[in-house]
PDB file of C-alpha atoms in Angstrom:
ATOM      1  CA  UNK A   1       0.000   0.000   0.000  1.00 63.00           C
ATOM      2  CA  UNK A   2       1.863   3.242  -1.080  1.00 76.00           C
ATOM      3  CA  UNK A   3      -0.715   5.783  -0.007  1.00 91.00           C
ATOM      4  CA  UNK A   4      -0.163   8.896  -1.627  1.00 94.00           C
ATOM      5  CA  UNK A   5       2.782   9.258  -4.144  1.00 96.00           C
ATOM      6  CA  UNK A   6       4.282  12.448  -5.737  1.00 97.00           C
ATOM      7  CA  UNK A   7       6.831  13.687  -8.518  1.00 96.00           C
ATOM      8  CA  UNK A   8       9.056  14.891  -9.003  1.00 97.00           C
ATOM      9  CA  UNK A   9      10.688  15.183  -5.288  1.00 96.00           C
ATOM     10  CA  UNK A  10      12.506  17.922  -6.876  1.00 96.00           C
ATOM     11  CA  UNK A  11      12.610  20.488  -9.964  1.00 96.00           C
ATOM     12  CA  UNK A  12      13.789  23.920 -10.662  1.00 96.00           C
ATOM     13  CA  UNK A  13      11.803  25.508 -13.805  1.00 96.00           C
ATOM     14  CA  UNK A  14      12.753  28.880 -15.539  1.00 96.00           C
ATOM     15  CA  UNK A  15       9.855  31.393 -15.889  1.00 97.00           C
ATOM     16  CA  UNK A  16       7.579  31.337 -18.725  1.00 96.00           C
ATOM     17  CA  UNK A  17       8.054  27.071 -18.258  1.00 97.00           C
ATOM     18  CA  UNK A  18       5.118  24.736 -17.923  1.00 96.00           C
ATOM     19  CA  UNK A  19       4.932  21.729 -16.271  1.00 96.00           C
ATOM     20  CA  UNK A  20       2.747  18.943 -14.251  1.00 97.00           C
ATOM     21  CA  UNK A  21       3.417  18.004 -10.601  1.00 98.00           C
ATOM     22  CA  UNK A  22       1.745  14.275 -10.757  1.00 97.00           C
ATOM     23  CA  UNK A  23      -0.318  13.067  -7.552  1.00 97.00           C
ATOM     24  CA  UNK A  24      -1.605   9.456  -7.375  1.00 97.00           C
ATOM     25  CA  UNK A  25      -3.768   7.264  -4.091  1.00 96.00           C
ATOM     26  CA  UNK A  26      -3.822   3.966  -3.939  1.00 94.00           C
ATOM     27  CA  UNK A  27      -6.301   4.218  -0.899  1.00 91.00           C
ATOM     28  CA  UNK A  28      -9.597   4.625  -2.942  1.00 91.00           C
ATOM     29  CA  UNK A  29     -10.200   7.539  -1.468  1.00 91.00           C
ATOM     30  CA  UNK A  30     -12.646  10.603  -3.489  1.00 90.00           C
ATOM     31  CA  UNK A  31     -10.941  13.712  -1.343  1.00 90.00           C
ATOM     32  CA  UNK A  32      -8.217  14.863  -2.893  1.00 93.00           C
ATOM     33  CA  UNK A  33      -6.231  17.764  -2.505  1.00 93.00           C
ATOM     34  CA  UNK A  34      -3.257  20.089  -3.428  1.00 95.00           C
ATOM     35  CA  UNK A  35      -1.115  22.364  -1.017  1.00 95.00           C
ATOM     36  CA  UNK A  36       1.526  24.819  -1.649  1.00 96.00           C
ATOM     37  CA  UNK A  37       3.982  25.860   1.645  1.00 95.00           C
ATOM     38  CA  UNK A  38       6.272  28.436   1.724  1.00 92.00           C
ATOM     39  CA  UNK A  39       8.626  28.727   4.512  1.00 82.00           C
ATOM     40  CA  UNK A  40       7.957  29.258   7.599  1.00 76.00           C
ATOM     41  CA  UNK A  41       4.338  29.185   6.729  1.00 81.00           C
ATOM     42  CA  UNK A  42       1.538  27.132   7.206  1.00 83.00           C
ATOM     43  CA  UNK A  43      -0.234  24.869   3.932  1.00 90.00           C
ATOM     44  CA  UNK A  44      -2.520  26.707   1.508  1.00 91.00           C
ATOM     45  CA  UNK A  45      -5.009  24.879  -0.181  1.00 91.00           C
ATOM     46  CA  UNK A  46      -5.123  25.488  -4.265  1.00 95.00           C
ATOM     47  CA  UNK A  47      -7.317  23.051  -5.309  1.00 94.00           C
ATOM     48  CA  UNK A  48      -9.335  20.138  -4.454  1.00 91.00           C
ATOM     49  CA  UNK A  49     -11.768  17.590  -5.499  1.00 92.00           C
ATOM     50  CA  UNK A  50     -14.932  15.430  -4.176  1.00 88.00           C
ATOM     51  CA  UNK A  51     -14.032  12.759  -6.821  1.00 90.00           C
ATOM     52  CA  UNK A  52     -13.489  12.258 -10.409  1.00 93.00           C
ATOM     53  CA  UNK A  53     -14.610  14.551 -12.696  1.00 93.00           C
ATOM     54  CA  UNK A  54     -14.969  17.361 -10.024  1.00 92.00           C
ATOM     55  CA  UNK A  55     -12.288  20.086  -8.713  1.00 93.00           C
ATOM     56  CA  UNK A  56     -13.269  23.257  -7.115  1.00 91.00           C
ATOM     57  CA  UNK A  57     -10.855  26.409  -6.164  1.00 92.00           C
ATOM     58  CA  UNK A  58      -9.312  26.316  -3.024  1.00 89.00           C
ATOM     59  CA  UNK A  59      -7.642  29.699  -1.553  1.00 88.00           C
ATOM     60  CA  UNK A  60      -5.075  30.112  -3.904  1.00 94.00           C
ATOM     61  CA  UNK A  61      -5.674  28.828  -7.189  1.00 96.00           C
ATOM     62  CA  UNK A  62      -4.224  31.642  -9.622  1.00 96.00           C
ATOM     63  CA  UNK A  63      -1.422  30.169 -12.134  1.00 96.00           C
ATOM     64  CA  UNK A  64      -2.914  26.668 -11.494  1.00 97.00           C
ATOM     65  CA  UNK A  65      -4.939  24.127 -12.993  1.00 97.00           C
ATOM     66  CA  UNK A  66      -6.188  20.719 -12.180  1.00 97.00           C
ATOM     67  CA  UNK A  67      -7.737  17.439 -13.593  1.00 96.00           C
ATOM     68  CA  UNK A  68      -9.816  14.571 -11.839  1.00 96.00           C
ATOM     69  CA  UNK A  69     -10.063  11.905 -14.582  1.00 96.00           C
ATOM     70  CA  UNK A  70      -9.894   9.259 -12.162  1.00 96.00           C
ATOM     71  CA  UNK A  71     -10.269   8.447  -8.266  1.00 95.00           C
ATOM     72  CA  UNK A  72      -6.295   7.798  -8.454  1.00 96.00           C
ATOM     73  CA  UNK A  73      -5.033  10.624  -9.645  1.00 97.00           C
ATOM     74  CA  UNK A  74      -4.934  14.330  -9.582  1.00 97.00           C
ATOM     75  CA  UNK A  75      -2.419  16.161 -11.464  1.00 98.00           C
ATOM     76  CA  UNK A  76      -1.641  20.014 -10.693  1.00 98.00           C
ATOM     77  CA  UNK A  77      -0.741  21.993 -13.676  1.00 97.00           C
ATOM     78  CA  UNK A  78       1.994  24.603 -13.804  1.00 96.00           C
ATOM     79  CA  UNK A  79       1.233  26.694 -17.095  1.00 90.00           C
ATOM     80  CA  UNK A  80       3.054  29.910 -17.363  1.00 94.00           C
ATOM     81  CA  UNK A  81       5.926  29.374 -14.093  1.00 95.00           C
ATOM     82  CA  UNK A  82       6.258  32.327 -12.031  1.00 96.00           C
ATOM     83  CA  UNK A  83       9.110  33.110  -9.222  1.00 96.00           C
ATOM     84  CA  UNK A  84       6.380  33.409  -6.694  1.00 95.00           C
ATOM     85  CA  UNK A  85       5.005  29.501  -7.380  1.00 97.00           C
ATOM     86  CA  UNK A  86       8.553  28.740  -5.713  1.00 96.00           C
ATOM     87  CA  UNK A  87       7.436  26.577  -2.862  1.00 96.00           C
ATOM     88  CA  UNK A  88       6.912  23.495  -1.888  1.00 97.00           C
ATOM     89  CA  UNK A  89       3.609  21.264  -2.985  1.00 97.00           C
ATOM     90  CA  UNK A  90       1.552  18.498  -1.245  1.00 96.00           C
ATOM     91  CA  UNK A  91      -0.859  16.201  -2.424  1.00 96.00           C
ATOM     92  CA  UNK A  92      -3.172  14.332   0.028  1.00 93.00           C
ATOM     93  CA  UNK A  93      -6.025  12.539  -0.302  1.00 92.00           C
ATOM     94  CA  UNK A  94      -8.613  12.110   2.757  1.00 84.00           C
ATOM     95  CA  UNK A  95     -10.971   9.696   4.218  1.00 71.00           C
ATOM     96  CA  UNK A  96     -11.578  11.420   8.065  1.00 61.00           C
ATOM     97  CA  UNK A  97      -7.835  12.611   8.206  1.00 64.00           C
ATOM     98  CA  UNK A  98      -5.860  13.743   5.578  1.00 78.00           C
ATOM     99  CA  UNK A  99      -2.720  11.328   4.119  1.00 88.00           C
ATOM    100  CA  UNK A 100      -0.256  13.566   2.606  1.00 93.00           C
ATOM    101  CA  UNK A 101       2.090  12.781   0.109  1.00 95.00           C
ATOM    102  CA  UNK A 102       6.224  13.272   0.113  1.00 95.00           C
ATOM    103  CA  UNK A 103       5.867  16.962  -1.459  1.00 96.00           C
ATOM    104  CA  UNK A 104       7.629  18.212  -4.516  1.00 97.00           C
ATOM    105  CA  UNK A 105       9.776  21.456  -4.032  1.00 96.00           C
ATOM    106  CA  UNK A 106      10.247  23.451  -7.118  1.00 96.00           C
ATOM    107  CA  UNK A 107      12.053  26.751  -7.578  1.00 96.00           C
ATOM    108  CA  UNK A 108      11.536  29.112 -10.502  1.00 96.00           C
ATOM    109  CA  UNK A 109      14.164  30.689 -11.622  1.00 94.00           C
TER     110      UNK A 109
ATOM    111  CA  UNK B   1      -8.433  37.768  11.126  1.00 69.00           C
ATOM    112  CA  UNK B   2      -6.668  34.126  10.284  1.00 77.00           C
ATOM    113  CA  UNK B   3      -8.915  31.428  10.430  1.00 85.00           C
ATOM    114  CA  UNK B   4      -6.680  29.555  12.570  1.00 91.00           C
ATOM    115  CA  UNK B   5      -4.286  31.002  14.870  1.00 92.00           C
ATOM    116  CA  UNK B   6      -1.382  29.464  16.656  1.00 92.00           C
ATOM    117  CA  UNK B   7       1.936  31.409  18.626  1.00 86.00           C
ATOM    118  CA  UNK B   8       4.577  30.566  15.930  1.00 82.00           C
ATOM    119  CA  UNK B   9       6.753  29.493  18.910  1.00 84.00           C
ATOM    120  CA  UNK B  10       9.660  28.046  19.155  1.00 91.00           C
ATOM    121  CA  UNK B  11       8.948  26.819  22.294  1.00 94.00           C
ATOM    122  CA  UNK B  12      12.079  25.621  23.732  1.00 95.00           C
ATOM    123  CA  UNK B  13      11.674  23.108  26.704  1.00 96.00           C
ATOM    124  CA  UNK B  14      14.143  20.535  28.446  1.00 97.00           C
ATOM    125  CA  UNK B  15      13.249  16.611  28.171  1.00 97.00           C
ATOM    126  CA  UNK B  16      10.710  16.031  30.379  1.00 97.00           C
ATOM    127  CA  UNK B  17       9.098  18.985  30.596  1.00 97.00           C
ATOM    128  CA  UNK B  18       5.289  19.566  29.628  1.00 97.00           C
ATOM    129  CA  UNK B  19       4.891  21.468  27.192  1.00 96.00           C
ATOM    130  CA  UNK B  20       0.802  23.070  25.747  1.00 95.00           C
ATOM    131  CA  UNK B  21      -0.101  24.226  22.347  1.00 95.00           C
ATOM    132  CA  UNK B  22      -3.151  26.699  21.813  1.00 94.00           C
ATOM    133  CA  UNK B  23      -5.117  27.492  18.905  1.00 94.00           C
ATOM    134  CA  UNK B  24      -7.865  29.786  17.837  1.00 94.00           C
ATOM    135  CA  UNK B  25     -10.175  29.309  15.114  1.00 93.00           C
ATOM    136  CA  UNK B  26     -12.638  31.843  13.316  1.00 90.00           C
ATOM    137  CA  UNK B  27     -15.158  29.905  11.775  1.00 81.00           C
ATOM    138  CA  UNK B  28     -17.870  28.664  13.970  1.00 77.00           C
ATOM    139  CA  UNK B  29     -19.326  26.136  11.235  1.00 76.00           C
ATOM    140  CA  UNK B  30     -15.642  24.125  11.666  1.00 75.00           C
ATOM    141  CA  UNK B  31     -17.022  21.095  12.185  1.00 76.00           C
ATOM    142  CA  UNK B  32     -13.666  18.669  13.216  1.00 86.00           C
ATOM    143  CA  UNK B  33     -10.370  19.254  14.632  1.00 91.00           C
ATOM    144  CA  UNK B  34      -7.231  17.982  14.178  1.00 92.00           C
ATOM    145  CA  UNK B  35      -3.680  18.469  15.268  1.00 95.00           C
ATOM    146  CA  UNK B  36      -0.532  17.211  12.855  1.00 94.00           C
ATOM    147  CA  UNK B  37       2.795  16.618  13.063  1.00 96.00           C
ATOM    148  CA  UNK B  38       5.582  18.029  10.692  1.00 95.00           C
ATOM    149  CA  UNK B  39       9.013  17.138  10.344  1.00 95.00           C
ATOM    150  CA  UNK B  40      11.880  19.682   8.876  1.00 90.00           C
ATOM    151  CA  UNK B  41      11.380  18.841   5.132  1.00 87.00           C
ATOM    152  CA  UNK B  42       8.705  16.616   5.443  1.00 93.00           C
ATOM    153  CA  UNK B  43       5.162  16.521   4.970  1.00 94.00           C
ATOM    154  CA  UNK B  44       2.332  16.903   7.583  1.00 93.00           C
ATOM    155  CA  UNK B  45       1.112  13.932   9.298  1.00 92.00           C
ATOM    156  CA  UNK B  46      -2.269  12.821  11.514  1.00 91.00           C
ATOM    157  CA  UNK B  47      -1.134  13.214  15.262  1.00 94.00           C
ATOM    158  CA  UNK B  48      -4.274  13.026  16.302  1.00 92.00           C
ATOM    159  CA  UNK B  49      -8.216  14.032  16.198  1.00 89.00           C
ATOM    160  CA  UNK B  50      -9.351  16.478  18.912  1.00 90.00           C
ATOM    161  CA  UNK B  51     -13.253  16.004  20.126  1.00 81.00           C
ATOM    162  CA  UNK B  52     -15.316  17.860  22.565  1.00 81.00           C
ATOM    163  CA  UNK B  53     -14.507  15.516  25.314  1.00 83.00           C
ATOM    164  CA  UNK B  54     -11.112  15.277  24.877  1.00 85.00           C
ATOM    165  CA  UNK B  55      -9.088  12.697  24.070  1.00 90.00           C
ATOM    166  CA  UNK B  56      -5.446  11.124  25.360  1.00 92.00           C
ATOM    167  CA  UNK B  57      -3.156   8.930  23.428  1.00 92.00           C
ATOM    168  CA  UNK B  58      -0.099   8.537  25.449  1.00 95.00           C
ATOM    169  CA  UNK B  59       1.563  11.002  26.457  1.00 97.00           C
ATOM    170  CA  UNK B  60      -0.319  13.924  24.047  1.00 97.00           C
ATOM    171  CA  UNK B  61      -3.899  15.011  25.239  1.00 96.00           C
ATOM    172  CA  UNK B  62      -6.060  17.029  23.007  1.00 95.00           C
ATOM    173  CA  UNK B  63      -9.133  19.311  23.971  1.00 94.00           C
ATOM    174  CA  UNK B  64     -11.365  21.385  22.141  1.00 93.00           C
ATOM    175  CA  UNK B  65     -13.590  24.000  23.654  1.00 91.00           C
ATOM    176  CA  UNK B  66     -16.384  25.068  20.879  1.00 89.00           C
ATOM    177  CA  UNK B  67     -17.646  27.547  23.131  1.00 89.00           C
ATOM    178  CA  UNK B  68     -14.559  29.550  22.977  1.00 90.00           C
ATOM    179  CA  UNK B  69     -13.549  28.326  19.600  1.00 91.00           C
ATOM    180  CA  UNK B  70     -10.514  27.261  21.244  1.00 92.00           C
ATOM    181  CA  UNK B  71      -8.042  24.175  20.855  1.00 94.00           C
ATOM    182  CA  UNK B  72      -4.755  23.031  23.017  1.00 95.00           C
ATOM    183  CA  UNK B  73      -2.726  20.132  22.745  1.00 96.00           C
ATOM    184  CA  UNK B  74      -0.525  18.802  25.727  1.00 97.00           C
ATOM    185  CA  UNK B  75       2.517  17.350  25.652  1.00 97.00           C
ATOM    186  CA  UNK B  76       3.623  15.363  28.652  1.00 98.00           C
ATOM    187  CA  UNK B  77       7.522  13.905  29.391  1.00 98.00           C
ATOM    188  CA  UNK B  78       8.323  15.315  26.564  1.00 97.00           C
ATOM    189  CA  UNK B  79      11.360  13.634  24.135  1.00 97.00           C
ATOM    190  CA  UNK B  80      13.434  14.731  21.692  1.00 97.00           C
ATOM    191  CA  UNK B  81      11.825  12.979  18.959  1.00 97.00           C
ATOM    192  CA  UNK B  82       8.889  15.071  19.880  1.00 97.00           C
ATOM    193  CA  UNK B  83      10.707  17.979  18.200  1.00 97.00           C
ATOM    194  CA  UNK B  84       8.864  19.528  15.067  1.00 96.00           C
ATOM    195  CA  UNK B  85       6.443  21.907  13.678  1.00 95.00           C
ATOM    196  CA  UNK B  86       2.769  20.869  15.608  1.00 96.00           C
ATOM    197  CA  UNK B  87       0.063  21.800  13.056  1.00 94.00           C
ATOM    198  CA  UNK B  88      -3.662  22.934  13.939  1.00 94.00           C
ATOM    199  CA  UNK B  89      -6.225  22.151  11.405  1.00 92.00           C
ATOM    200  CA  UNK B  90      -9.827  22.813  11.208  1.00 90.00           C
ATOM    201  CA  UNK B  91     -12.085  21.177   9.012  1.00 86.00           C
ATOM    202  CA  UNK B  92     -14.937  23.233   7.181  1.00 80.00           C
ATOM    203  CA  UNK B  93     -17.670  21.448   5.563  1.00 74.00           C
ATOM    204  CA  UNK B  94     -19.880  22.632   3.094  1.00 67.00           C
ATOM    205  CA  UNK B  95     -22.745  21.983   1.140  1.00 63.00           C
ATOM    206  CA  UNK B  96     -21.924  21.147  -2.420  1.00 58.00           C
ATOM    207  CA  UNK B  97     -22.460  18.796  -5.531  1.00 57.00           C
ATOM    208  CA  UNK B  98     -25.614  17.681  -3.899  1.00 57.00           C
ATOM    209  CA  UNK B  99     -23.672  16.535  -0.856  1.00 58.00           C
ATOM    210  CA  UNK B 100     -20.615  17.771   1.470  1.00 60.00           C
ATOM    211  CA  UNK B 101     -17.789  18.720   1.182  1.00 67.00           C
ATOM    212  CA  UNK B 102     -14.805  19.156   3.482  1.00 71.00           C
ATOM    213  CA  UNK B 103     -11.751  21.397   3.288  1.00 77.00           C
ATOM    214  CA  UNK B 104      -9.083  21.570   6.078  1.00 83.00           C
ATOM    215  CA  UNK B 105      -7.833  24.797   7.024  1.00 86.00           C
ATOM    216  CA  UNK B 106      -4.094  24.650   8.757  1.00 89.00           C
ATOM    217  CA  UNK B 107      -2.338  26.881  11.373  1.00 91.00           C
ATOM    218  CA  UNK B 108       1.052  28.509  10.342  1.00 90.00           C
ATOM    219  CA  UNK B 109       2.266  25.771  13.028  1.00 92.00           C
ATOM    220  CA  UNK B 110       4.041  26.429  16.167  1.00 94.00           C
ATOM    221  CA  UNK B 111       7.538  24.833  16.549  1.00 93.00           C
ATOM    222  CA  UNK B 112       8.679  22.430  19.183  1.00 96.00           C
ATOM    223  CA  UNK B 113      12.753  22.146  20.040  1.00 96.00           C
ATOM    224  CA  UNK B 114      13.274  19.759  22.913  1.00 97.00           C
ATOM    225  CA  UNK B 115      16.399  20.220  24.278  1.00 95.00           C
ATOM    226  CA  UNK B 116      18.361  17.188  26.332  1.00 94.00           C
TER     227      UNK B 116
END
């Protein structure tokens, strides 16, 4: 049982870039969820979704996008990368308790 | 106002000691509590859910006082592998889709350094 798995771990993107932070459960669970945290600060919620084939905008979703084409996965879209989407990015997924995944930290440079 | 509030800390205490957490929260429709653990470069994990009663697992004990809107966790004998970021986190739920929904809402975190 992996619970919730992330990539990259790691990646530094130049602005202007695009690119696709990947998310997938292996716990059946609908909640799903993306993060950002920047330091010394506590987890923002972008986006999240009740289960496939619905997201809904969390508190900060500007410069993101996501899909829900299955219960597994939830990719979070990078399109146009920005020096302030420097931070670092957590997945979970949630059934009374949220399971968070590894976190990918990406720097735009 | 923050929806959740915690003291950022750090709280620096010797092994042993007992150490308490507070937390505020905004929203009076939170419906469930939670407080997490985080590790330096790591990602948040379940320490425990917090209920109106209160409830004890070991050596942590958390209580939640709706009334006041208020949450603590306590720390008891504290060890050094008790040192990290302690998380707050209330859940919202909502009305959505036909059905609910729930978001979690986190603390900035307050910091824990137990020293030997």
């Amino acid at each position: 049982n992996a619970g919730v798995t992330q990539t990259p771990k790691f990646r530094i993107l130049k602005i202007g870039q695009s690119m696709t932070l990947q998310c997938t459960q292996d716990m059946n669970h609908n909640y799903m969820y993306w993060y950002r945290q920047d330091p010394g600060m506590g987890l923002k919620l972008i986006y999240y979704s009740v289960g496939a084939g619905i997201t809904d905008k969390g508190e900060v979703p500007n410069g993101y996008n996501v899909s829900r084409s299955t219960t597994e996965d939830f990719p979070l879209r990078l399109e146009l990368a920005a020096p302030s989407q420097t931070s670092v990015y957590f997945c979970a997924s949630s059934y009374g308790g949220e399971y968070f995944g590894a976190g990918t930290r990406l720097s735009v440079l | 106002r923050k929806e959740v509030e915690q003291d950022p800390g750090p709280f620096n205490v010797p092994e042993g000691a007992t150490v308490a957490f507070n937390c505020t929260y905004s929203n009076s429709a939170s419906q469930s509590f939670f407080w997490y653990r985080q590790d330096c470069r790591k990602e948040p994990k379940l320490l425990m859910s917090v209920y109106s009663s209160g409830n004890e697992d070991g050596r942590f004990t958390a209580q939640l006082n709706r009334a006041s809107q208020y949450i603590s966790l306590l720390i008891r004998d504290s060890k050094l592998s008790d040192s990290a970021t302690y998380l707050c986190v209330v859940n919202i739920e909502s009305r959505r889709y036909g059905g609910a929904t729930n978001k979690l809402i986190f603390g900035t975190g307050t910091l824990l350094a137990v020293q030997p």
